[in-house]
PDB file of C-alpha atoms in Angstrom:
ATOM      1  CA  MET A  26      -0.229  -0.251  -0.063  1.00 43.00           C
ATOM      2  CA  ASN A  27       2.520   2.434   0.419  1.00 45.00           C
ATOM      3  CA  ARG A  28       4.101   1.631  -2.940  1.00 58.00           C
ATOM      4  CA  ILE A  29       1.482   3.563  -4.682  1.00 64.00           C
ATOM      5  CA  GLU A  30       1.927   7.383  -4.318  1.00 67.00           C
ATOM      6  CA  ILE A  31      -0.118   9.826  -5.199  1.00 71.00           C
ATOM      7  CA  PHE A  32       2.015  13.074  -4.514  1.00 73.00           C
ATOM      8  CA  GLN A  33       5.360  11.992  -4.289  1.00 72.00           C
ATOM      9  CA  ASP A  34       7.653  12.264  -7.339  1.00 76.00           C
ATOM     10  CA  PRO A  35      10.196   9.565  -8.217  1.00 77.00           C
ATOM     11  CA  VAL A  36      13.651  11.580  -8.338  1.00 79.00           C
ATOM     12  CA  ALA A  37      15.901  10.091 -11.196  1.00 78.00           C
ATOM     13  CA  PHE A  38      19.358  11.484  -9.887  1.00 80.00           C
ATOM     14  CA  ASN A  39      20.944  14.751  -8.414  1.00 80.00           C
ATOM     15  CA  ILE A  40      22.381  17.375  -9.731  1.00 82.00           C
ATOM     16  CA  GLY A  41      24.979  18.682  -6.906  1.00 79.00           C
ATOM     17  CA  PRO A  42      22.404  19.568  -4.261  1.00 84.00           C
ATOM     18  CA  VAL A  43      19.463  19.807  -7.440  1.00 84.00           C
ATOM     19  CA  PRO A  44      17.130  16.427  -7.491  1.00 84.00           C
ATOM     20  CA  VAL A  45      16.298  15.586 -10.903  1.00 85.00           C
ATOM     21  CA  THR A  46      12.753  13.914 -11.240  1.00 86.00           C
ATOM     22  CA  GLN A  47      11.113  11.555 -13.224  1.00 85.00           C
ATOM     23  CA  THR A  48       8.597  14.130 -14.266  1.00 88.00           C
ATOM     24  CA  MET A  49      11.026  17.144 -15.267  1.00 89.00           C
ATOM     25  CA  LEU A  50      13.119  14.835 -16.874  1.00 89.00           C
ATOM     26  CA  THR A  51       9.592  13.489 -18.360  1.00 91.00           C
ATOM     27  CA  THR A  52       8.611  17.266 -19.566  1.00 92.00           C
ATOM     28  CA  ILE A  53      11.912  17.784 -20.703  1.00 93.00           C
ATOM     29  CA  GLY A  54      11.429  15.211 -23.878  1.00 93.00           C
ATOM     30  CA  VAL A  55       7.944  16.428 -23.984  1.00 93.00           C
ATOM     31  CA  SER A  56       8.822  19.531 -24.630  1.00 94.00           C
ATOM     32  CA  LEU A  57      11.922  18.205 -27.018  1.00 95.00           C
ATOM     33  CA  GLY A  58      10.133  15.790 -28.969  1.00 94.00           C
ATOM     34  CA  LEU A  59       7.544  18.700 -30.106  1.00 94.00           C
ATOM     35  CA  VAL A  60      10.380  20.815 -30.998  1.00 95.00           C
ATOM     36  CA  VAL A  61      11.948  18.711 -33.163  1.00 95.00           C
ATOM     37  CA  VAL A  62       8.515  18.086 -34.596  1.00 93.00           C
ATOM     38  CA  ALA A  63       7.908  21.395 -35.141  1.00 92.00           C
ATOM     39  CA  ALA A  64      11.048  22.476 -36.696  1.00 93.00           C
ATOM     40  CA  LEU A  65      10.844  19.149 -39.007  1.00 92.00           C
ATOM     41  CA  MET A  66       7.508  20.848 -39.897  1.00 91.00           C
ATOM     42  CA  ARG A  67       8.698  24.502 -40.549  1.00 90.00           C
ATOM     43  CA  THR A  68      11.517  23.170 -43.099  1.00 90.00           C
ATOM     44  CA  ALA A  69       8.985  21.081 -44.467  1.00 89.00           C
ATOM     45  CA  ILE A  70       6.478  24.089 -45.374  1.00 88.00           C
ATOM     46  CA  ARG A  71       9.469  26.134 -47.058  1.00 89.00           C
ATOM     47  CA  THR A  72      10.950  23.502 -48.731  1.00 89.00           C
ATOM     48  CA  ARG A  73       7.809  20.856 -49.566  1.00 84.00           C
ATOM     49  CA  PRO A  74       4.839  22.779 -49.957  1.00 83.00           C
ATOM     50  CA  ASN A  75       2.681  20.147 -50.879  1.00 85.00           C
ATOM     51  CA  GLY A  76       4.437  17.493 -49.148  1.00 84.00           C
ATOM     52  CA  ARG A  77       2.733  15.135 -46.384  1.00 88.00           C
ATOM     53  CA  LEU A  78       4.009  17.069 -42.965  1.00 88.00           C
ATOM     54  CA  ALA A  79       2.942  20.507 -44.205  1.00 89.00           C
ATOM     55  CA  ALA A  80      -0.649  19.411 -44.558  1.00 90.00           C
ATOM     56  CA  VAL A  81       0.066  18.227 -40.830  1.00 90.00           C
ATOM     57  CA  ALA A  82       1.164  21.553 -40.069  1.00 90.00           C
ATOM     58  CA  GLU A  83      -1.512  23.159 -41.913  1.00 90.00           C
ATOM     59  CA  LEU A  84      -4.142  21.066 -40.873  1.00 92.00           C
ATOM     60  CA  THR A  85      -3.347  21.975 -37.103  1.00 91.00           C
ATOM     61  CA  VAL A  86      -2.930  25.684 -37.183  1.00 91.00           C
ATOM     62  CA  ASP A  87      -5.820  25.733 -38.563  1.00 92.00           C
ATOM     63  CA  ALA A  88      -7.557  23.155 -36.247  1.00 91.00           C
ATOM     64  CA  LEU A  89      -6.219  26.068 -33.302  1.00 92.00           C
ATOM     65  CA  ASP A  90      -6.795  29.210 -35.226  1.00 92.00           C
ATOM     66  CA  GLY A  91     -10.794  28.181 -35.087  1.00 90.00           C
ATOM     67  CA  LEU A  92     -11.074  27.209 -32.242  1.00 89.00           C
ATOM     68  CA  VAL A  93      -9.548  30.418 -30.808  1.00 91.00           C
ATOM     69  CA  VAL A  94     -12.373  32.059 -33.417  1.00 90.00           C
ATOM     70  CA  ASP A  95     -14.805  29.979 -32.468  1.00 85.00           C
ATOM     71  CA  VAL A  96     -14.366  30.917 -28.539  1.00 85.00           C
ATOM     72  CA  VAL A  97     -13.619  34.420 -28.726  1.00 86.00           C
ATOM     73  CA  GLY A  98     -15.068  35.732 -32.101  1.00 85.00           C
ATOM     74  CA  ARG A  99     -12.461  36.855 -34.038  1.00 86.00           C
ATOM     75  CA  ARG A 100      -8.701  35.937 -34.644  1.00 87.00           C
ATOM     76  CA  VAL A 101      -6.253  36.962 -32.017  1.00 88.00           C
ATOM     77  CA  PRO A 102      -2.843  35.242 -33.649  1.00 90.00           C
ATOM     78  CA  TRP A 103      -0.773  35.260 -30.380  1.00 92.00           C
ATOM     79  CA  LEU A 104      -3.655  33.271 -28.215  1.00 92.00           C
ATOM     80  CA  THR A 105      -3.878  30.680 -30.832  1.00 93.00           C
ATOM     81  CA  VAL A 106      -0.269  30.230 -29.940  1.00 93.00           C
ATOM     82  CA  PHE A 107      -0.483  29.943 -26.646  1.00 93.00           C
ATOM     83  CA  SER A 108      -3.278  28.002 -27.158  1.00 94.00           C
ATOM     84  CA  GLY A 109      -1.701  25.649 -29.118  1.00 93.00           C
ATOM     85  CA  SER A 110       1.284  25.138 -27.359  1.00 93.00           C
ATOM     86  CA  LEU A 111      -1.097  24.717 -23.895  1.00 94.00           C
ATOM     87  CA  PHE A 112      -3.224  21.595 -26.215  1.00 94.00           C
ATOM     88  CA  LEU A 113      -0.313  20.503 -27.948  1.00 94.00           C
ATOM     89  CA  PHE A 114       1.908  20.321 -24.551  1.00 95.00           C
ATOM     90  CA  ILE A 115      -0.806  19.067 -22.308  1.00 95.00           C
ATOM     91  CA  ALA A 116      -2.314  16.179 -25.014  1.00 94.00           C
ATOM     92  CA  THR A 117       1.865  14.706 -25.811  1.00 94.00           C
ATOM     93  CA  CYS A 118       1.880  14.497 -21.603  1.00 93.00           C
ATOM     94  CA  ASN A 119      -1.123  12.597 -21.393  1.00 92.00           C
ATOM     95  CA  LEU A 120      -0.719  10.386 -23.488  1.00 92.00           C
ATOM     96  CA  SER A 121       3.162   9.816 -22.603  1.00 91.00           C
ATOM     97  CA  GLY A 122       1.385   7.927 -19.880  1.00 86.00           C
ATOM     98  CA  GLN A 123       0.676   5.437 -22.446  1.00 87.00           C
ATOM     99  CA  LEU A 124       4.493   4.269 -22.629  1.00 87.00           C
ATOM    100  CA  PRO A 125       6.100   1.645 -20.188  1.00 83.00           C
ATOM    101  CA  GLY A 126       7.371   2.533 -17.805  1.00 80.00           C
ATOM    102  CA  VAL A 127       6.646   6.788 -17.863  1.00 85.00           C
ATOM    103  CA  ARG A 128       4.071   8.237 -15.954  1.00 85.00           C
ATOM    104  CA  PRO A 129       1.806  10.942 -17.408  1.00 89.00           C
ATOM    105  CA  PRO A 130       3.928  14.385 -16.077  1.00 90.00           C
ATOM    106  CA  THR A 131       0.227  15.703 -15.847  1.00 90.00           C
ATOM    107  CA  ALA A 132      -0.429  13.110 -13.194  1.00 88.00           C
ATOM    108  CA  ASN A 133       1.889  15.299 -10.827  1.00 88.00           C
ATOM    109  CA  LEU A 134      -0.145  18.117  -9.124  1.00 88.00           C
ATOM    110  CA  ALA A 135       3.643  20.543  -9.457  1.00 89.00           C
ATOM    111  CA  THR A 136       2.929  20.830 -13.355  1.00 91.00           C
ATOM    112  CA  THR A 137      -0.701  21.206 -13.608  1.00 93.00           C
ATOM    113  CA  SER A 138      -0.335  24.113 -10.928  1.00 93.00           C
ATOM    114  CA  ALA A 139       2.408  25.130 -13.152  1.00 94.00           C
ATOM    115  CA  LEU A 140       0.372  25.537 -16.298  1.00 94.00           C
ATOM    116  CA  ALA A 141      -2.732  26.675 -14.158  1.00 95.00           C
ATOM    117  CA  ILE A 142      -0.469  29.794 -13.042  1.00 95.00           C
ATOM    118  CA  VAL A 143       0.060  30.699 -16.284  1.00 95.00           C
ATOM    119  CA  VAL A 144      -3.119  30.918 -17.574  1.00 94.00           C
ATOM    120  CA  PHE A 145      -3.864  33.215 -14.513  1.00 94.00           C
ATOM    121  CA  VAL A 146      -1.124  34.596 -15.209  1.00 94.00           C
ATOM    122  CA  THR A 147      -2.103  35.448 -18.955  1.00 93.00           C
ATOM    123  CA  VAL A 148      -6.075  36.726 -18.142  1.00 92.00           C
ATOM    124  CA  PRO A 149      -5.140  39.793 -16.625  1.00 91.00           C
ATOM    125  CA  ALA A 150      -2.152  40.219 -18.441  1.00 92.00           C
ATOM    126  CA  ALA A 151      -4.505  40.554 -21.839  1.00 90.00           C
ATOM    127  CA  GLY A 152      -6.689  42.188 -20.702  1.00 89.00           C
ATOM    128  CA  ILE A 153      -4.266  45.079 -19.118  1.00 90.00           C
ATOM    129  CA  VAL A 154      -2.537  44.726 -22.746  1.00 89.00           C
ATOM    130  CA  SER A 155      -5.878  45.471 -24.391  1.00 85.00           C
ATOM    131  CA  ARG A 156      -7.155  48.100 -22.568  1.00 79.00           C
ATOM    132  CA  GLY A 157      -4.746  49.240 -19.646  1.00 84.00           C
ATOM    133  CA  PRO A 158      -4.839  48.991 -16.003  1.00 86.00           C
ATOM    134  CA  VAL A 159      -8.047  50.888 -15.344  1.00 86.00           C
ATOM    135  CA  GLY A 160     -10.452  49.349 -17.987  1.00 82.00           C
ATOM    136  CA  TYR A 161      -9.321  46.234 -17.203  1.00 85.00           C
ATOM    137  CA  PHE A 162      -9.622  46.616 -13.119  1.00 85.00           C
ATOM    138  CA  SER A 163     -12.869  48.273 -13.832  1.00 85.00           C
ATOM    139  CA  HIS A 164     -14.781  44.891 -14.983  1.00 83.00           C
ATOM    140  CA  TYR A 165     -14.277  43.725 -11.371  1.00 84.00           C
ATOM    141  CA  LEU A 166     -16.682  46.044  -9.747  1.00 84.00           C
ATOM    142  CA  LYS A 167     -19.153  45.626 -12.888  1.00 78.00           C
ATOM    143  CA  PRO A 168     -22.518  45.377 -11.930  1.00 80.00           C
ATOM    144  CA  ASN A 169     -21.360  46.317  -8.351  1.00 83.00           C
ATOM    145  CA  PRO A 170     -18.904  47.061  -6.287  1.00 85.00           C
ATOM    146  CA  LEU A 171     -20.393  44.930  -3.381  1.00 87.00           C
ATOM    147  CA  LEU A 172     -18.990  41.974  -6.257  1.00 87.00           C
ATOM    148  CA  LEU A 173     -15.395  42.279  -6.134  1.00 89.00           C
ATOM    149  CA  PRO A 174     -14.837  40.026  -3.436  1.00 90.00           C
ATOM    150  CA  LEU A 175     -16.565  37.423  -5.422  1.00 90.00           C
ATOM    151  CA  HIS A 176     -14.775  38.186  -8.584  1.00 89.00           C
ATOM    152  CA  LEU A 177     -11.634  37.266  -7.033  1.00 90.00           C
ATOM    153  CA  ILE A 178     -12.744  34.206  -5.676  1.00 92.00           C
ATOM    154  CA  SER A 179     -13.717  33.218  -8.953  1.00 89.00           C
ATOM    155  CA  GLU A 180     -10.005  34.140 -10.352  1.00 90.00           C
ATOM    156  CA  VAL A 181      -8.847  32.414  -7.725  1.00 92.00           C
ATOM    157  CA  SER A 182     -11.027  28.881  -8.065  1.00 90.00           C
ATOM    158  CA  ARG A 183     -11.434  28.160 -11.639  1.00 90.00           C
ATOM    159  CA  THR A 184      -7.762  28.433 -11.580  1.00 93.00           C
ATOM    160  CA  PHE A 185      -7.489  25.639  -8.599  1.00 90.00           C
ATOM    161  CA  ALA A 186     -10.107  23.744 -10.957  1.00 88.00           C
ATOM    162  CA  LEU A 187      -8.445  24.081 -13.104  1.00 90.00           C
ATOM    163  CA  SER A 188      -4.834  22.726 -12.421  1.00 91.00           C
ATOM    164  CA  MET A 189      -7.045  19.957 -10.202  1.00 90.00           C
ATOM    165  CA  ARG A 190      -9.454  18.799 -12.859  1.00 90.00           C
ATOM    166  CA  LEU A 191      -6.441  17.458 -15.047  1.00 91.00           C
ATOM    167  CA  PHE A 192      -4.379  16.827 -11.710  1.00 91.00           C
ATOM    168  CA  GLY A 193      -7.204  14.187 -10.649  1.00 89.00           C
ATOM    169  CA  ASN A 194      -7.890  12.846 -13.843  1.00 89.00           C
ATOM    170  CA  MET A 195      -4.462  11.719 -15.097  1.00 89.00           C
ATOM    171  CA  MET A 196      -3.452  10.512 -11.628  1.00 88.00           C
ATOM    172  CA  SER A 197      -6.929   8.551 -11.257  1.00 86.00           C
ATOM    173  CA  GLY A 198      -6.586   7.274 -14.733  1.00 86.00           C
ATOM    174  CA  HIS A 199      -2.541   6.519 -14.195  1.00 85.00           C
ATOM    175  CA  LEU A 200      -3.917   4.744 -10.336  1.00 84.00           C
ATOM    176  CA  ILE A 201      -6.467   2.569 -11.573  1.00 85.00           C
ATOM    177  CA  VAL A 202      -4.542   0.897 -14.744  1.00 86.00           C
ATOM    178  CA  ALA A 203      -1.393   0.499 -12.105  1.00 83.00           C
ATOM    179  CA  LEU A 204      -4.441  -0.651  -8.982  1.00 84.00           C
ATOM    180  CA  LEU A 205      -5.871  -3.806 -12.001  1.00 86.00           C
ATOM    181  CA  VAL A 206      -2.726  -4.949 -12.695  1.00 85.00           C
ATOM    182  CA  ALA A 207      -1.789  -5.770  -9.517  1.00 84.00           C
ATOM    183  CA  LEU A 208      -4.706  -7.125  -8.692  1.00 86.00           C
ATOM    184  CA  ALA A 209      -6.206  -9.319 -12.559  1.00 83.00           C
ATOM    185  CA  GLY A 210      -3.253  -9.245 -14.347  1.00 80.00           C
ATOM    186  CA  ILE A 211      -1.379  -8.396 -17.907  1.00 81.00           C
ATOM    187  CA  LEU A 212      -4.546  -7.922 -20.474  1.00 84.00           C
ATOM    188  CA  VAL A 213      -6.876  -7.162 -17.910  1.00 85.00           C
ATOM    189  CA  PRO A 214      -6.832  -2.982 -17.737  1.00 85.00           C
ATOM    190  CA  MET A 215      -6.593  -2.620 -21.816  1.00 88.00           C
ATOM    191  CA  PRO A 216     -10.077  -1.652 -21.979  1.00 88.00           C
ATOM    192  CA  LEU A 217      -9.383   1.168 -19.508  1.00 88.00           C
ATOM    193  CA  MET A 218      -5.791   2.358 -21.080  1.00 88.00           C
ATOM    194  CA  ALA A 219      -7.976   2.743 -24.909  1.00 89.00           C
ATOM    195  CA  LEU A 220     -10.388   5.478 -22.432  1.00 87.00           C
ATOM    196  CA  ASP A 221      -7.088   6.947 -21.230  1.00 89.00           C
ATOM    197  CA  LEU A 222      -6.273   7.578 -24.766  1.00 90.00           C
ATOM    198  CA  LEU A 223      -9.858   8.859 -25.339  1.00 87.00           C
ATOM    199  CA  ILE A 224      -9.597  10.843 -21.941  1.00 87.00           C
ATOM    200  CA  GLY A 225      -5.961  12.549 -22.208  1.00 89.00           C
ATOM    201  CA  LEU A 226      -7.223  14.253 -25.521  1.00 90.00           C
ATOM    202  CA  LEU A 227     -10.469  15.169 -23.865  1.00 87.00           C
ATOM    203  CA  GLN A 228      -8.772  17.039 -20.782  1.00 90.00           C
ATOM    204  CA  ALA A 229      -6.485  18.496 -23.185  1.00 92.00           C
ATOM    205  CA  TYR A 230      -8.654  19.789 -25.196  1.00 90.00           C
ATOM    206  CA  ILE A 231     -11.236  21.341 -22.209  1.00 89.00           C
ATOM    207  CA  PHE A 232      -8.847  22.764 -20.184  1.00 92.00           C
ATOM    208  CA  VAL A 233      -7.143  24.473 -23.367  1.00 93.00           C
ATOM    209  CA  LEU A 234     -11.052  25.495 -23.943  1.00 89.00           C
ATOM    210  CA  LEU A 235     -11.534  26.612 -20.682  1.00 89.00           C
ATOM    211  CA  SER A 236      -7.854  28.501 -21.043  1.00 92.00           C
ATOM    212  CA  THR A 237      -9.143  30.350 -24.138  1.00 92.00           C
ATOM    213  CA  VAL A 238     -12.336  31.262 -22.548  1.00 89.00           C
ATOM    214  CA  TYR A 239     -10.963  33.076 -19.283  1.00 91.00           C
ATOM    215  CA  VAL A 240      -8.613  35.210 -21.565  1.00 92.00           C
ATOM    216  CA  GLY A 241     -12.027  35.879 -24.002  1.00 89.00           C
ATOM    217  CA  ALA A 242     -12.990  37.173 -21.433  1.00 87.00           C
ATOM    218  CA  ALA A 243     -10.621  38.995 -20.839  1.00 87.00           C
ATOM    219  CA  LEU A 244     -10.490  40.481 -24.212  1.00 85.00           C
ATOM    220  CA  ARG A 245     -13.814  40.571 -24.647  1.00 75.00           C
ATOM    221  CA  THR A 246     -14.602  42.844 -21.788  1.00 61.00           C
ATOM    222  CA  ALA A 247     -11.557  45.041 -22.991  1.00 48.00           C
ATOM    223  CA  THR A 248     -13.895  45.194 -26.388  1.00 50.00           C
ATOM    224  CA  GLY A 249     -16.824  46.239 -24.746  1.00 49.00           C
ATOM    225  CA  GLU A 250     -19.077  44.040 -26.394  1.00 48.00           C
ATOM    226  CA  GLU A 251     -20.055  42.637 -22.704  1.00 43.00           C
TER     227      GLU A 251
ATOM    228  CA  MET B  12      -7.341   3.737  24.419  1.00 81.00           C
ATOM    229  CA  THR B  13      -3.881   2.544  23.422  1.00 87.00           C
ATOM    230  CA  PRO B  14      -1.839   4.218  20.607  1.00 85.00           C
ATOM    231  CA  GLU B  15      -2.001   1.700  18.249  1.00 87.00           C
ATOM    232  CA  GLY B  16      -6.251   1.553  18.632  1.00 88.00           C
ATOM    233  CA  TRP B  17      -6.441   4.787  18.347  1.00 88.00           C
ATOM    234  CA  GLN B  18      -4.236   4.331  14.926  1.00 87.00           C
ATOM    235  CA  ALA B  19      -6.397   1.544  13.966  1.00 88.00           C
ATOM    236  CA  LEU B  20      -9.604   3.409  14.740  1.00 90.00           C
ATOM    237  CA  THR B  21      -7.946   6.169  12.235  1.00 89.00           C
ATOM    238  CA  ALA B  22      -7.042   4.035   9.138  1.00 88.00           C
ATOM    239  CA  ILE B  23     -10.977   2.291   9.446  1.00 91.00           C
ATOM    240  CA  THR B  24     -12.717   5.713   9.744  1.00 91.00           C
ATOM    241  CA  SER B  25     -10.431   6.903   6.630  1.00 91.00           C
ATOM    242  CA  LEU B  26     -11.530   3.631   4.965  1.00 92.00           C
ATOM    243  CA  VAL B  27     -15.171   4.708   5.466  1.00 94.00           C
ATOM    244  CA  VAL B  28     -15.063   8.377   4.984  1.00 94.00           C
ATOM    245  CA  ALA B  29     -12.972   7.622   1.394  1.00 93.00           C
ATOM    246  CA  GLY B  30     -15.808   5.069   0.018  1.00 94.00           C
ATOM    247  CA  ILE B  31     -18.447   7.572   1.315  1.00 95.00           C
ATOM    248  CA  THR B  32     -16.576  10.744  -0.120  1.00 94.00           C
ATOM    249  CA  THR B  33     -16.556   8.818  -3.221  1.00 93.00           C
ATOM    250  CA  ALA B  34     -19.558   7.926  -3.589  1.00 95.00           C
ATOM    251  CA  LEU B  35     -21.791  10.903  -3.038  1.00 94.00           C
ATOM    252  CA  GLY B  36     -19.551  13.007  -5.136  1.00 92.00           C
ATOM    253  CA  ALA B  37     -19.961  10.281  -7.850  1.00 93.00           C
ATOM    254  CA  VAL B  38     -24.238  10.473  -7.553  1.00 95.00           C
ATOM    255  CA  GLY B  39     -23.717  14.388  -7.566  1.00 93.00           C
ATOM    256  CA  ALA B  40     -22.408  14.760 -10.679  1.00 93.00           C
ATOM    257  CA  ALA B  41     -24.319  12.167 -11.874  1.00 94.00           C
ATOM    258  CA  PHE B  42     -26.900  13.917 -11.703  1.00 95.00           C
ATOM    259  CA  GLY B  43     -25.990  16.912 -12.750  1.00 93.00           C
ATOM    260  CA  GLU B  44     -23.771  15.845 -15.525  1.00 94.00           C
ATOM    261  CA  SER B  45     -27.777  13.598 -16.740  1.00 95.00           C
ATOM    262  CA  ARG B  46     -29.757  17.270 -16.848  1.00 95.00           C
ATOM    263  CA  ILE B  47     -27.161  17.783 -19.378  1.00 95.00           C
ATOM    264  CA  GLY B  48     -26.771  15.535 -21.520  1.00 94.00           C
ATOM    265  CA  VAL B  49     -30.426  15.778 -21.729  1.00 95.00           C
ATOM    266  CA  ALA B  50     -30.537  19.578 -22.123  1.00 95.00           C
ATOM    267  CA  ALA B  51     -27.803  19.263 -25.106  1.00 94.00           C
ATOM    268  CA  MET B  52     -29.627  16.171 -26.357  1.00 94.00           C
ATOM    269  CA  ASP B  53     -32.950  18.469 -26.452  1.00 95.00           C
ATOM    270  CA  ALA B  54     -31.360  21.424 -28.021  1.00 94.00           C
ATOM    271  CA  MET B  55     -29.719  19.666 -30.731  1.00 93.00           C
ATOM    272  CA  ALA B  56     -32.538  17.302 -32.107  1.00 94.00           C
ATOM    273  CA  ARG B  57     -34.682  20.747 -32.039  1.00 94.00           C
ATOM    274  CA  GLN B  58     -31.813  22.480 -33.525  1.00 92.00           C
ATOM    275  CA  PRO B  59     -29.065  20.105 -35.540  1.00 91.00           C
ATOM    276  CA  ASP B  60     -27.297  23.338 -36.782  1.00 92.00           C
ATOM    277  CA  GLU B  61     -26.159  24.704 -34.090  1.00 88.00           C
ATOM    278  CA  SER B  62     -24.429  21.118 -33.379  1.00 89.00           C
ATOM    279  CA  ALA B  63     -21.656  21.593 -33.399  1.00 85.00           C
ATOM    280  CA  SER B  64     -21.158  24.531 -30.830  1.00 83.00           C
ATOM    281  CA  ILE B  65     -23.873  22.784 -28.578  1.00 89.00           C
ATOM    282  CA  THR B  66     -21.472  19.989 -28.699  1.00 87.00           C
ATOM    283  CA  ARG B  67     -18.500  22.217 -27.272  1.00 79.00           C
ATOM    284  CA  ASN B  68     -20.249  23.467 -24.966  1.00 83.00           C
ATOM    285  CA  LEU B  69     -22.004  20.262 -23.708  1.00 88.00           C
ATOM    286  CA  PHE B  70     -17.905  19.319 -23.115  1.00 81.00           C
ATOM    287  CA  VAL B  71     -17.152  22.327 -21.465  1.00 77.00           C
ATOM    288  CA  SER B  72     -19.976  21.777 -19.192  1.00 84.00           C
ATOM    289  CA  LEU B  73     -19.420  18.224 -18.529  1.00 86.00           C
ATOM    290  CA  ALA B  74     -16.054  19.154 -17.060  1.00 78.00           C
ATOM    291  CA  MET B  75     -17.091  22.124 -14.866  1.00 79.00           C
ATOM    292  CA  VAL B  76     -19.732  19.413 -13.378  1.00 87.00           C
ATOM    293  CA  GLU B  77     -17.686  16.338 -13.249  1.00 84.00           C
ATOM    294  CA  SER B  78     -14.987  18.402 -11.858  1.00 84.00           C
ATOM    295  CA  THR B  79     -16.362  18.351  -7.868  1.00 88.00           C
ATOM    296  CA  ALA B  80     -16.649  14.484  -8.527  1.00 90.00           C
ATOM    297  CA  ILE B  81     -13.004  14.515  -9.223  1.00 87.00           C
ATOM    298  CA  PHE B  82     -12.062  16.821  -6.188  1.00 88.00           C
ATOM    299  CA  CYS B  83     -14.009  13.876  -4.010  1.00 92.00           C
ATOM    300  CA  LEU B  84     -12.029  10.947  -6.004  1.00 89.00           C
ATOM    301  CA  VAL B  85      -8.570  13.016  -5.259  1.00 87.00           C
ATOM    302  CA  ILE B  86      -9.991  13.292  -1.737  1.00 89.00           C
ATOM    303  CA  GLY B  87     -10.348   9.581  -1.191  1.00 90.00           C
ATOM    304  CA  LEU B  88      -7.426   8.980  -3.161  1.00 86.00           C
ATOM    305  CA  ILE B  89      -5.578  11.180   0.350  1.00 85.00           C
ATOM    306  CA  LEU B  90      -7.342   9.496   2.031  1.00 87.00           C
ATOM    307  CA  LEU B  91      -6.808   6.066   1.472  1.00 85.00           C
ATOM    308  CA  PHE B  92      -3.442   6.336  -0.087  1.00 81.00           C
ATOM    309  CA  ALA B  93      -1.572   9.577   1.244  1.00 79.00           C
ATOM    310  CA  ASN B  94      -3.468   9.983   4.744  1.00 80.00           C
ATOM    311  CA  PRO B  95      -1.568  12.496   7.088  1.00 79.00           C
ATOM    312  CA  PHE B  96      -2.944  11.347  10.045  1.00 80.00           C
ATOM    313  CA  VAL B  97      -2.511   7.132  10.151  1.00 77.00           C
ATOM    314  CA  SER B  98       1.573   6.710  10.107  1.00 70.00           C
ATOM    315  CA  GLY B  99       3.321   3.703   8.322  1.00 56.00           C
TER     316      GLY B  99
END
């Protein structure tokens, strides 16, 4: 029972006084893989615009752009970059849990909290850049200054919910597979692992959709449509 | 009561409470999600053209409601596997 770990992160090795955990290694591996694929796609678009890799790149960018247009109502290139990076990173992290011996980095509360804090910082930054500090912070006082505490609580609680949702889903999926392997055998958890594929992609989509909605709401209050 | 007895009592209480927490969280989320599903199916049957945006909002609402169940599950797992009051 003690070997089941929810919050612990096994240390792979130490660099001087700094412990390097498995999550850090997997995260760096995922980032490197994504960067290499992106660089390959970039050269493919320049040299072979009709090739297969270029088509994949165009489809990916088009889908992510469509997501932002659906949520915000207009094209916001930097938001596409932000949401797209989040989606590709989280989806790859979630799916990396299917590799043998790899624990998905998103099944660690530190990773998901870091991602949620990025969103938490981006929302007011986007609002302030679009309309200035006064324009953005005045929306906290609408429709009534009495609601200011509720606005502030919702900012924090939705960040918390964002990180806990991703963490809980990925950790529980991984844990259920581990428990079934320990209790039943090798082939029994296969349906659940297939479900994990779906849940991993769905949770990545939901995380990105919610963060896009949050940032889009900050932009919308800035343009005065709400 | 001896310290071992208190430890055993804490462990038993944690097991029972973990089960109750997870079960009640699942029940609440199931009711909420069923209402969302009914409303979304109804809306899609009435307006099939809007099914893309309805589906997107459906997934967002499901995720929002589901997160309460996930919170309960995480609390249950903490009580089972990472309980701060049970040593060893």
